[in-house]
Amino acid sequence: KQEVTQIPAALSVPEGENLVLNCSFTDSAIYNLQWFRQDPGKGLTSLLLIQSSQREQTSGRLNASLDKSSGRSTLYIAASQPGDSATYLCAVLYNNNDMRFGAGTRLTVKP
Amino acid sequence: GAGVSQSPRYKVAKRGQDVALRCDPISGHVSLFWYQQALGQGPEFLTYFQNEAQLDKSGLPSDRFFAERPEGSVSTLKIQRTQQEDSAVYLCASSLKTGYTEAFFGQGTRLTVV
């Protein structure tokens, strides 16, 4: 079964901290992995897309890495801000065109 | 359009009613996905289209759920004889070319069955 797991389920940090969110997947036959942000009551906003042949992608204070062989991805957020508070979702697009999500990590950054 | 558009944004249905949820993908996007998201959970896959072809419908929870994309652009998710457990946010996503490009999501339709 193609499962995606995110750890931790929730995280609370003070403003300014660097933090790491984890995503693991059970099947390494993937096209790509995408990190999303979801604010309460809103849709999903794409943050970073990593192709299966890539090791990492960076956008501003965000850096996502991918280790396909071990079935892991991490999202690193530098110098966190209260505006970063949201749920972060990892989605894996498998080679059968099935895109599966983790349950998300709910991040709270305290001022 | 500029992004993926879903309508209605909110829908309240009486149990047993039929509902139809619409998704307008980004123009030219080949792939279209439907997801169901329960409160506090990640999105659960329902079905996938490549142009007008429904290539995967393994996530549809019952035969009351039906999706179509007849002309390869707009898609409709229909739920017949709605039940309370159908209450969720239904999300639609599109991507230009499956496997190589980002998926973009609409704002979702929040369905409440009373």
Coordinates of N, CA and C in Angstrom, one line a residue, chain B residues 14-111:
Chain B
K14 N -29.5 18.2 2.5 CA -30.3 17.3 3.4 C -29.9 15.9 3.0
R15 N -29.9 15.0 4.0 CA -29.5 13.6 3.8 C -30.5 13.1 2.7
G16 N -29.8 12.4 1.7 CA -30.6 11.8 0.7 C -30.7 12.6 -0.6
Q17 N -30.3 13.9 -0.5 CA -30.2 14.8 -1.7 C -29.0 14.4 -2.5
D18 N -29.1 14.7 -3.8 CA -28.0 14.6 -4.7 C -27.3 15.9 -4.8
V19 N -25.9 15.9 -4.9 CA -25.2 17.2 -5.1 C -24.2 17.0 -6.2
A20 N -23.9 18.2 -6.8 CA -22.9 18.2 -7.9 C -21.9 19.3 -7.6
L21 N -20.6 19.0 -7.6 CA -19.5 19.9 -7.3 C -18.7 20.1 -8.5
R22 N -18.4 21.4 -8.8 CA -17.8 21.7 -10.1 C -16.3 22.1 -9.8
C23 N -15.5 21.7 -10.8 CA -14.1 22.2 -10.8 C -13.7 22.7 -12.2
D24 N -13.2 23.9 -12.2 CA -12.6 24.5 -13.4 C -11.1 24.5 -13.2
P25 N -10.4 23.6 -13.9 CA -8.9 23.6 -13.8 C -8.3 24.8 -14.5
I26 N -7.0 24.9 -14.3 CA -6.2 25.9 -15.0 C -6.3 25.5 -16.5
S27 N -6.5 26.5 -17.4 CA -6.6 26.2 -18.8 C -5.4 25.5 -19.3
G28 N -5.6 24.4 -20.1 CA -4.6 23.7 -20.7 C -4.0 22.6 -19.8
H29 N -4.4 22.5 -18.6 CA -3.9 21.4 -17.7 C -4.5 20.1 -18.0
V30 N -3.6 19.1 -18.2 CA -4.0 17.8 -18.6 C -4.6 17.0 -17.5
S31 N -4.0 17.0 -16.3 CA -4.3 16.2 -15.2 C -5.3 16.9 -14.3
L32 N -6.2 16.1 -13.7 CA -7.1 16.6 -12.8 C -7.4 15.6 -11.7
F33 N -7.3 16.0 -10.5 CA -7.5 15.1 -9.3 C -8.6 15.6 -8.4
W34 N -9.4 14.7 -7.8 CA -10.3 15.0 -6.8 C -9.9 14.4 -5.5
Y35 N -10.1 15.2 -4.4 CA -9.7 14.7 -3.1 C -10.9 15.0 -2.1
Q36 N -10.9 14.2 -1.1 CA -11.9 14.4 0.0 C -11.1 14.7 1.3
Q37 N -11.3 15.8 2.0 CA -10.6 16.1 3.2 C -11.5 16.2 4.4
A38 N -11.4 15.3 5.3 CA -12.2 15.4 6.6 C -11.4 16.3 7.5
L39 N -12.2 16.9 8.5 CA -11.6 17.8 9.4 C -10.4 17.3 10.1
G40 N -9.3 18.0 10.1 CA -8.1 17.6 10.8 C -7.3 16.5 10.1
Q41 N -7.7 16.1 8.9 CA -7.0 15.0 8.2 C -6.4 15.5 6.9
G42 N -5.4 14.7 6.4 CA -4.9 15.1 5.1 C -5.9 14.7 4.0
P43 N -5.8 15.3 2.8 CA -6.7 14.9 1.7 C -6.6 13.5 1.3
E44 N -7.7 12.8 1.0 CA -7.7 11.5 0.6 C -8.1 11.4 -0.9
F45 N -7.3 10.7 -1.6 CA -7.5 10.6 -3.1 C -8.9 10.0 -3.4
L46 N -9.6 10.6 -4.4 CA -10.8 10.0 -4.9 C -10.6 9.5 -6.3
T47 N -10.2 10.4 -7.2 CA -10.2 10.0 -8.6 C -9.2 10.9 -9.4
Y48 N -8.8 10.4 -10.6 CA -7.8 11.1 -11.4 C -8.2 11.0 -12.9
F49 N -8.1 12.2 -13.5 CA -8.4 12.2 -15.0 C -7.1 12.7 -15.7
Q50 N -6.9 12.1 -16.9 CA -6.0 12.6 -17.8 C -6.8 13.0 -19.1
N51 N -6.9 14.3 -19.3 CA -7.8 14.8 -20.3 C -9.2 14.3 -19.9
E52 N -9.9 13.7 -20.8 CA -11.3 13.3 -20.5 C -11.3 11.9 -20.0
A53 N -10.2 11.2 -19.9 CA -10.2 9.8 -19.5 C -10.0 9.7 -18.0
Q54 N -10.9 9.0 -17.4 CA -10.8 8.8 -15.9 C -9.9 7.5 -15.7
L55 N -8.6 7.8 -15.4 CA -7.7 6.7 -15.3 C -7.7 5.9 -14.0
D56 N -8.2 6.6 -13.0 CA -8.1 5.9 -11.7 C -9.3 6.4 -10.9
K57 N -10.2 5.5 -10.4 CA -11.3 5.9 -9.6 C -11.3 5.1 -8.4
S58 N -10.2 4.5 -8.0 CA -10.1 3.6 -6.9 C -10.4 4.2 -5.5
G59 N -10.3 5.5 -5.4 CA -10.6 6.2 -4.2 C -12.0 6.5 -3.9
L60 N -12.9 6.4 -4.9 CA -14.3 6.8 -4.7 C -14.9 5.8 -3.7
P61 N -15.5 6.3 -2.6 CA -15.8 5.5 -1.4 C -17.0 4.6 -1.7
S62 N -17.9 4.9 -2.6 CA -19.0 4.0 -2.9 C -19.6 4.4 -4.3
D63 N -20.5 3.6 -4.7 CA -21.1 3.8 -6.1 C -22.0 5.0 -6.1
R64 N -22.1 5.7 -4.9 CA -22.9 6.9 -4.9 C -22.1 8.1 -5.5
F65 N -20.8 7.9 -5.6 CA -19.9 8.9 -6.0 C -19.6 8.7 -7.5
F66 N -19.6 9.8 -8.3 CA -19.4 9.7 -9.7 C -18.7 10.9 -10.2
A67 N -17.7 10.8 -11.0 CA -17.0 12.0 -11.5 C -16.9 11.9 -13.0
E68 N -16.9 13.1 -13.6 CA -16.8 13.1 -15.1 C -16.0 14.4 -15.5
R69 N -15.5 14.3 -16.7 CA -14.7 15.4 -17.3 C -14.9 15.2 -18.8
P70 N -16.1 15.4 -19.3 CA -16.4 15.0 -20.7 C -15.6 15.7 -21.8
E71 N -15.2 16.9 -21.6 CA -14.5 17.6 -22.7 C -13.0 17.8 -22.3
G72 N -12.6 17.2 -21.2 CA -11.2 17.3 -20.8 C -10.8 18.6 -20.2
S73 N -11.8 19.4 -19.7 CA -11.5 20.6 -19.0 C -12.3 20.6 -17.7
V74 N -13.5 21.2 -17.7 CA -14.3 21.2 -16.4 C -14.6 19.8 -16.0
S75 N -14.6 19.6 -14.7 CA -15.0 18.3 -14.1 C -16.1 18.5 -13.1
T76 N -16.9 17.5 -13.0 CA -18.0 17.5 -12.0 C -17.9 16.2 -11.1
L77 N -18.0 16.4 -9.8 CA -18.1 15.3 -8.9 C -19.5 15.3 -8.4
K78 N -20.2 14.2 -8.6 CA -21.6 14.0 -8.2 C -21.7 13.0 -7.1
I79 N -22.4 13.4 -6.1 CA -22.7 12.5 -5.0 C -24.2 12.3 -4.9
Q80 N -24.6 11.0 -5.0 CA -26.0 10.7 -5.0 C -26.4 10.3 -3.6
R81 N -27.7 10.6 -3.2 CA -28.2 10.2 -1.9 C -27.2 10.4 -0.8
T82 N -26.9 11.7 -0.6 CA -25.9 12.0 0.4 C -26.2 11.5 1.7
Q83 N -25.1 11.1 2.4 CA -25.1 10.7 3.8 C -24.3 11.6 4.7
Q84 N -24.5 11.5 6.0 CA -23.8 12.4 6.9 C -22.3 12.2 6.8
E85 N -21.8 11.0 6.5 CA -20.4 10.7 6.5 C -19.8 11.3 5.2
D86 N -20.6 11.8 4.3 CA -20.0 12.5 3.1 C -19.6 13.9 3.4
S87 N -20.0 14.4 4.6 CA -19.6 15.8 5.0 C -18.1 15.9 5.0
A88 N -17.5 16.8 4.3 CA -16.1 17.0 4.2 C -15.8 18.2 3.2
V89 N -14.6 18.5 3.1 CA -14.2 19.5 2.0 C -13.7 18.7 0.8
Y90 N -14.2 19.0 -0.3 CA -13.8 18.3 -1.6 C -12.9 19.2 -2.3
L91 N -11.7 18.8 -2.6 CA -10.7 19.6 -3.2 C -10.4 19.0 -4.6
C92 N -10.2 20.0 -5.5 CA -9.8 19.6 -6.9 C -8.4 20.2 -7.2
A93 N -7.6 19.5 -7.9 CA -6.3 19.9 -8.3 C -6.0 19.7 -9.8
S94 N -5.2 20.5 -10.4 CA -4.9 20.2 -11.8 C -3.4 20.4 -11.9
S95 N -2.8 19.7 -12.9 CA -1.4 20.0 -13.3 C -1.3 19.9 -14.8
L96 N -0.2 20.6 -15.3 CA 0.0 20.8 -16.7 C 0.3 19.4 -17.4
K97 N 1.2 18.7 -16.7 CA 1.6 17.4 -17.3 C 1.9 16.5 -16.1
T98 N 1.3 15.4 -16.0 CA 1.4 14.6 -14.8 C 2.9 14.1 -14.7
G99 N 3.3 14.2 -13.5 CA 4.6 13.7 -13.1 C 5.8 14.7 -13.2
Y100 N 5.6 15.8 -13.9 CA 6.7 16.7 -14.1 C 6.4 18.1 -13.6
T101 N 5.2 18.4 -13.3 CA 4.8 19.8 -13.0 C 4.0 19.8 -11.7
E102 N 4.0 21.0 -11.1 CA 3.3 21.1 -9.8 C 1.8 20.9 -10.0
A103 N 1.2 20.4 -8.9 CA -0.3 20.4 -8.9 C -0.8 21.6 -8.1
F104 N -1.8 22.2 -8.7 CA -2.4 23.4 -8.1 C -3.8 23.1 -7.6
F105 N -4.1 23.5 -6.4 CA -5.4 23.2 -5.8 C -6.4 24.4 -5.8
G106 N -7.7 24.1 -5.9 CA -8.7 25.0 -5.7 C -8.9 25.2 -4.2
Q107 N -9.9 26.2 -3.9 CA -10.2 26.5 -2.5 C -11.0 25.4 -1.9
G108 N -11.6 24.5 -2.7 CA -12.4 23.5 -2.1 C -13.9 23.8 -2.0
T109 N -14.7 22.8 -1.9 CA -16.1 22.9 -1.6 C -16.4 22.2 -0.3
R110 N -16.9 23.0 0.7 CA -17.2 22.4 2.0 C -18.7 21.9 1.9
L111 N -18.8 20.6 2.0 CA -20.1 20.0 1.9 C -20.5 19.6 3.4

